[in-house]
Amino acid sequence: MNTDASKQRILTGDPFFRTFFRLLQTVKIHQSDNPLLLECVAEFVHSIIQCCAEEDRLTVQISRGRFYLQGETLTYRPDNLTLVQDMLQYFKQRGLTGLRFFASVREAASGQIVAFAHLLNNADRQEEPLAWLLLQMQEGNYPWVEIVLEADSSLTAHTSERGEKARRTYSYAMTSIQEVAQKMTSQQRAGVQKAKRMIQNMVDILTEDDSVLLGMSTIRDYDDYTYTHSVNVAILSMCLGKRIGLSRLSMERLGICGLFHDLGKVEISHDLIIKPGKLTDEEYDQIKEHSLNSVRQIVKLNALRDLKARIILPPFEHHLKYDLSGYPQTDRKKPVSLFGRILTITDIFDAMTSPRIYRPVALSPDRVLTMMLEGAGTEFDPILLKVFINMLGVCPVGTLLLLDTGEMGLVMETPAEAVAGRPLIVLLCQGGKGEFRKGAVVNLSERDPQSGAFRRNIVNSLHPSAYGIQPVDFLV
Amino acid sequence: MQDRSMGKAPSIPEVRPADEEILTVKGMIGSFLIALRNYVLYPEDHAMCRKSLAAVQGRLDGFLAGHQSLRLDVEKDRFLFQGEIVHQGPSQEDSLTFQLFREGIQWLEFKNGFTAEELNVFFKLLNQYRTPKEEAEGDLVTALWEADFPHLQYKNEDVLWEAEPLIDFSLLKVAPGEVQPEEEGVEEPVAPAAKIAMPAADAPFWKLTPAEEKEIEAMILEEETRDCTEDVLEVLMIILKEQRDPKDFAVILDFLTEEFRYTLAQGEFSFARKFLESIRVLQESRAPDRPWTRSLLDAFRQRISDSEVLGALEEAWQQVIVMDADRLEELRRSLLLLPAKVILTLGPMLPNVGSPGIEQLLMEVIGAHADDDLDPVKQLLDTAEEPLARRIIHVLKHLPTKDPTDVLFELTRHAQDTVCKDAVNALVDRDPQNLRKLFPLLEDPRLHIRRLICGHLGKRVNPLAEELLLDYLKHRRFQLKDRQHILACYRALGQCGSARSLPFLQESLLKQDWKSFLGIGGSLHRQGGALALLAVRNEEAARSALRKASRSIFSGVRLAYRRAVEEDQKMKKEPGR
Ligand SMILES: [Fe+2]
Ligand SMILES: [Fe+2]
């Protein structure tokens, strides 16, 4: 398959950042005619030209603590994380929000490029770095580069288009699984094409940027949570899959497994599923049958044998637990598969953060993660759990925070470069009728320039559902 | 809506493309349509397909050499290039434009670098989904996504949803109204960061160690190369064991039928063997509360023994041929776990296997099943042609317990001589006493069968053969009045006979009556007697009788002796006569 090629398409920013960073470092040490430095200059120019294949310019911008290249989010991966963080820090210290290089850089004298690198390096020693830089660049001769001052409108348009697509995809995915379940209940043959298409859409979205879908995964539906739960588990699983570097075809399969993992619940009476209070042993036994039921329902799907065969095992395993102490208990004693382990984590996380009639007090995401940590190595694969927590951040997307300023805010995302435990949040303003409205987006890593202290601190985490908040209304 | 190149506005022409450009694109589409038709008519490795693929690739390369990409907007019955119509066709179901339109594809864009391999896959998919398929068989859009073309982009609408309204997420109820905020005011407010076991500042904890990264890589490799067959068979067995509903039980068995076929086609014989063993255990458990499982499992085992399922083996032969002994043993054991009716499927495979080793294996399996139940073999032989029948005879010849005599006798009447011959030989090999039953074939209308029986009779000193032939000749029981035949029988009697036959032979040779005196009549039997006596081993009496004949005063006797000697020499020279 062509996954390598598609990765290539997305990651074209990597060489640019690497050569740019190297240039900025090398210029500090060497004279302008040093061969090593000249080599850095040549590589830097080459990397810009590479990115200019479609347009005659390369635009690098920061928005909401993230880099965008030509309007596309730069993907973070373990191997580029440090570099990207360093570059973000570098831009921040100089008050830079973006740079635009033109293809004409190939005609620029290397002395010019070296001079520009010196300028950037020196800017942070100035009182007003950005103003100083702008002035210097006006006075010097740098026709091949400009500073991008405000967020590009295409950037926001692009982001909102993605949000729009994510909402539509979530909605259709949810109706697809609903349709499958309804057909199953009425003994009709149900196909998987619609579900598959939506999963493919999700893979496309999260390949570019997983924060939008992570935001969507906070959707809760108290009345009919099985379907939102299924979509959320699919999303969380695919995001985790992306973090560990699964191929897109594997992500597709994982997503379908997530979507169908609880399909077997159609065989259990609704009254039992929503029964408040403690279940009798028999009732619990019935509930425990649902993973095997899911397998049976998958077998009944109107789909090719090959597809069905590939999505049977993970739903079977999703309550088995890492140490096989869960259910169903059978003679089969093989270790839980990777997809099974992923589903185990995402399933519990979504279930415990959702209010249910039998557990009306949902736990806030950060508390759930804390509890899940206790199961590392027994219930959950410890490494995958680590990646999962790393992915969601200490305060996962959708966590409602009470701040020491008295404000409330929802966690939007935890940029990789943010101070740990200090995410980006959207403030919630309370309207006259007690309803919440979307306020400003603030970064909890922000410090007061005078005192150097953080502007806002977290006092406590709360559960949005306890306040009737559907996080997605404020996030995507 | 699926958009593989997000953020692009639809192509709005700024300037009208040059006539030359339009011509090039039109030419490209023309060759594209021709190629597509060839993909419908011929297999993809056919010269026509390859030639037309090269033609499209050439035209596309020509265009892309001067452009970044070629984007075609799709309408029901036409393609547009920068707003100009470059193809107009009927909007009928089987046209390419309509096919793309039906799937919601709004535009296609071939990027610089588009390879022949991509084009080939693209054609294959277009061909595969030319007409709308059953839902189970997938659709063009999901297939294009999975193909993940590096140099082909497209945009499609979510046609499957048509006007389905979007869910208004703000209307979903997030919690029951009366629920109180979680533990509010009960607990000391604590920053959530601190509640997580690892303090937030201790970032390295969340970073994977190189060893952990390696472990994840290994897990991914394991998952992405995983053969799910064994898992599926195991998990579905678990379900079967618990299944209370006959209908669902049957549904699972249906799926297992397909899965088992696939397992065989993949050559995964150890999975197949383990699976069949667990099916047998399940069948033997005879769950008293589920008596219906028995008949369902019986039917299942019959079904997977049919050529529809077992035929998958024929797809696997190429890899089976090079398999090691262990895996072949798994195959053998798997086939032994199937019901005897499997003979009806395995038999016809025998002549086409093309590997002596596998042929041997299949014959062993057929032999083992036939030793349980001969009926399938009989059924198989009803219509078996020579190559199969001969192989089956070989199997029957070695059956350890069951008696295949009747089946073999049946085969002695087979239309093919070679088959009859093999059957006769097998019968005699299995039990020399079978000669008695075979004896009537001595007068078979087919010469070589007669000779074959004669050959068996005269093979060695054999009291049974002697008894039969003696009776046959002495009492002139032959219906077949053929001189050569009768002489051959005499000779056979000489070969198998003992002192017991000598008086009769001497009598035949030396008999003196008025006819012999006149030298007329009886010459056939006189000559037969001489021939027989010549064939008798180590009997002085026979030699003495022959000496006597050679010196006889009766010319008829002398003549008979002389002719017999000549005949004997001829027969020795051509033993097949
Ligand atoms: Fe479940
Ligand atoms: Fe679940």
PDB file of N, CA and C and ligand atoms in Angstrom, chain A residues 225-226 229-230 233 258 261-263 265 290 318-319 327 343 346-348 350-351 356, ligand 2:
ATOM      1  N   TYR A 225     -26.542   6.210  25.105  1.00  0.00           N
ATOM      2  CA  TYR A 225     -25.099   6.404  25.052  1.00  0.00           C
ATOM      3  C   TYR A 225     -24.354   5.361  24.249  1.00  0.00           C
ATOM      4  N   THR A 226     -24.994   4.222  23.944  1.00  0.00           N
ATOM      5  CA  THR A 226     -24.251   3.160  23.266  1.00  0.00           C
ATOM      6  C   THR A 226     -23.621   3.645  21.963  1.00  0.00           C
ATOM      7  N   HIS A 229     -20.949   6.302  22.542  1.00  0.00           N
ATOM      8  CA  HIS A 229     -19.838   5.550  23.136  1.00  0.00           C
ATOM      9  C   HIS A 229     -19.054   4.812  22.047  1.00  0.00           C
ATOM     10  N   SER A 230     -19.770   4.181  21.136  1.00  0.00           N
ATOM     11  CA  SER A 230     -19.095   3.418  20.082  1.00  0.00           C
ATOM     12  C   SER A 230     -18.257   4.326  19.196  1.00  0.00           C
ATOM     13  N   VAL A 233     -15.226   5.533  21.178  1.00  0.00           N
ATOM     14  CA  VAL A 233     -14.195   4.498  21.318  1.00  0.00           C
ATOM     15  C   VAL A 233     -13.435   4.347  19.993  1.00  0.00           C
ATOM     16  N   GLY A 258     -13.637  -0.492  16.823  1.00  0.00           N
ATOM     17  CA  GLY A 258     -14.149   0.388  17.879  1.00  0.00           C
ATOM     18  C   GLY A 258     -15.638   0.622  17.712  1.00  0.00           C
ATOM     19  N   HIS A 261     -17.556  -2.664  18.617  1.00  0.00           N
ATOM     20  CA  HIS A 261     -17.158  -3.497  19.765  1.00  0.00           C
ATOM     21  C   HIS A 261     -18.325  -3.847  20.690  1.00  0.00           C
ATOM     22  N   ASP A 262     -19.308  -2.965  20.783  1.00  0.00           N
ATOM     23  CA  ASP A 262     -20.444  -3.239  21.676  1.00  0.00           C
ATOM     24  C   ASP A 262     -21.710  -3.600  20.916  1.00  0.00           C
ATOM     25  N   LEU A 263     -21.552  -3.964  19.654  1.00  0.00           N
ATOM     26  CA  LEU A 263     -22.706  -4.297  18.826  1.00  0.00           C
ATOM     27  C   LEU A 263     -23.558  -5.380  19.486  1.00  0.00           C
ATOM     28  N   LYS A 265     -24.560  -5.588  22.301  1.00  0.00           N
ATOM     29  CA  LYS A 265     -25.540  -5.104  23.285  1.00  0.00           C
ATOM     30  C   LYS A 265     -26.953  -5.104  22.722  1.00  0.00           C
ATOM     31  N   HIS A 290     -21.978  -9.837  26.362  1.00  0.00           N
ATOM     32  CA  HIS A 290     -22.081  -8.967  25.189  1.00  0.00           C
ATOM     33  C   HIS A 290     -20.834  -8.963  24.310  1.00  0.00           C
ATOM     34  N   HIS A 318     -12.389  -7.138  24.250  1.00  0.00           N
ATOM     35  CA  HIS A 318     -12.381  -5.808  24.858  1.00  0.00           C
ATOM     36  C   HIS A 318     -12.675  -5.758  26.354  1.00  0.00           C
ATOM     37  N   HIS A 319     -13.190  -6.832  26.927  1.00  0.00           N
ATOM     38  CA  HIS A 319     -13.346  -6.851  28.392  1.00  0.00           C
ATOM     39  C   HIS A 319     -12.459  -7.919  29.041  1.00  0.00           C
ATOM     40  N   TYR A 327     -13.615 -10.883  31.274  1.00  0.00           N
ATOM     41  CA  TYR A 327     -14.530 -11.837  30.652  1.00  0.00           C
ATOM     42  C   TYR A 327     -14.523 -11.689  29.148  1.00  0.00           C
ATOM     43  N   LEU A 343      -8.588  -1.160  22.621  1.00  0.00           N
ATOM     44  CA  LEU A 343     -10.019  -1.032  22.920  1.00  0.00           C
ATOM     45  C   LEU A 343     -10.263  -1.086  24.425  1.00  0.00           C
ATOM     46  N   THR A 346      -9.494   2.485  25.694  1.00  0.00           N
ATOM     47  CA  THR A 346     -10.388   3.549  25.249  1.00  0.00           C
ATOM     48  C   THR A 346     -11.823   3.299  25.714  1.00  0.00           C
ATOM     49  N   ASP A 347     -12.201   2.023  25.787  1.00  0.00           N
ATOM     50  CA  ASP A 347     -13.560   1.678  26.208  1.00  0.00           C
ATOM     51  C   ASP A 347     -13.795   2.106  27.650  1.00  0.00           C
ATOM     52  N   ILE A 348     -12.865   1.753  28.514  1.00  0.00           N
ATOM     53  CA  ILE A 348     -13.017   2.107  29.926  1.00  0.00           C
ATOM     54  C   ILE A 348     -12.986   3.630  30.101  1.00  0.00           C
ATOM     55  N   ASP A 350     -13.814   6.027  28.029  1.00  0.00           N
ATOM     56  CA  ASP A 350     -15.050   6.692  27.618  1.00  0.00           C
ATOM     57  C   ASP A 350     -16.206   6.318  28.540  1.00  0.00           C
ATOM     58  N   ALA A 351     -16.258   5.046  28.928  1.00  0.00           N
ATOM     59  CA  ALA A 351     -17.367   4.607  29.778  1.00  0.00           C
ATOM     60  C   ALA A 351     -17.339   5.326  31.126  1.00  0.00           C
ATOM     61  N   ARG A 356     -23.873   7.575  33.461  1.00  0.00           N
ATOM     62  CA  ARG A 356     -24.809   6.524  33.072  1.00  0.00           C
ATOM     63  C   ARG A 356     -25.867   6.456  34.148  1.00  0.00           C
TER      64      ARG A 356
HETATM   65 FE    FE C   2     -17.831  -0.494  25.284  1.00  0.00          FE
END
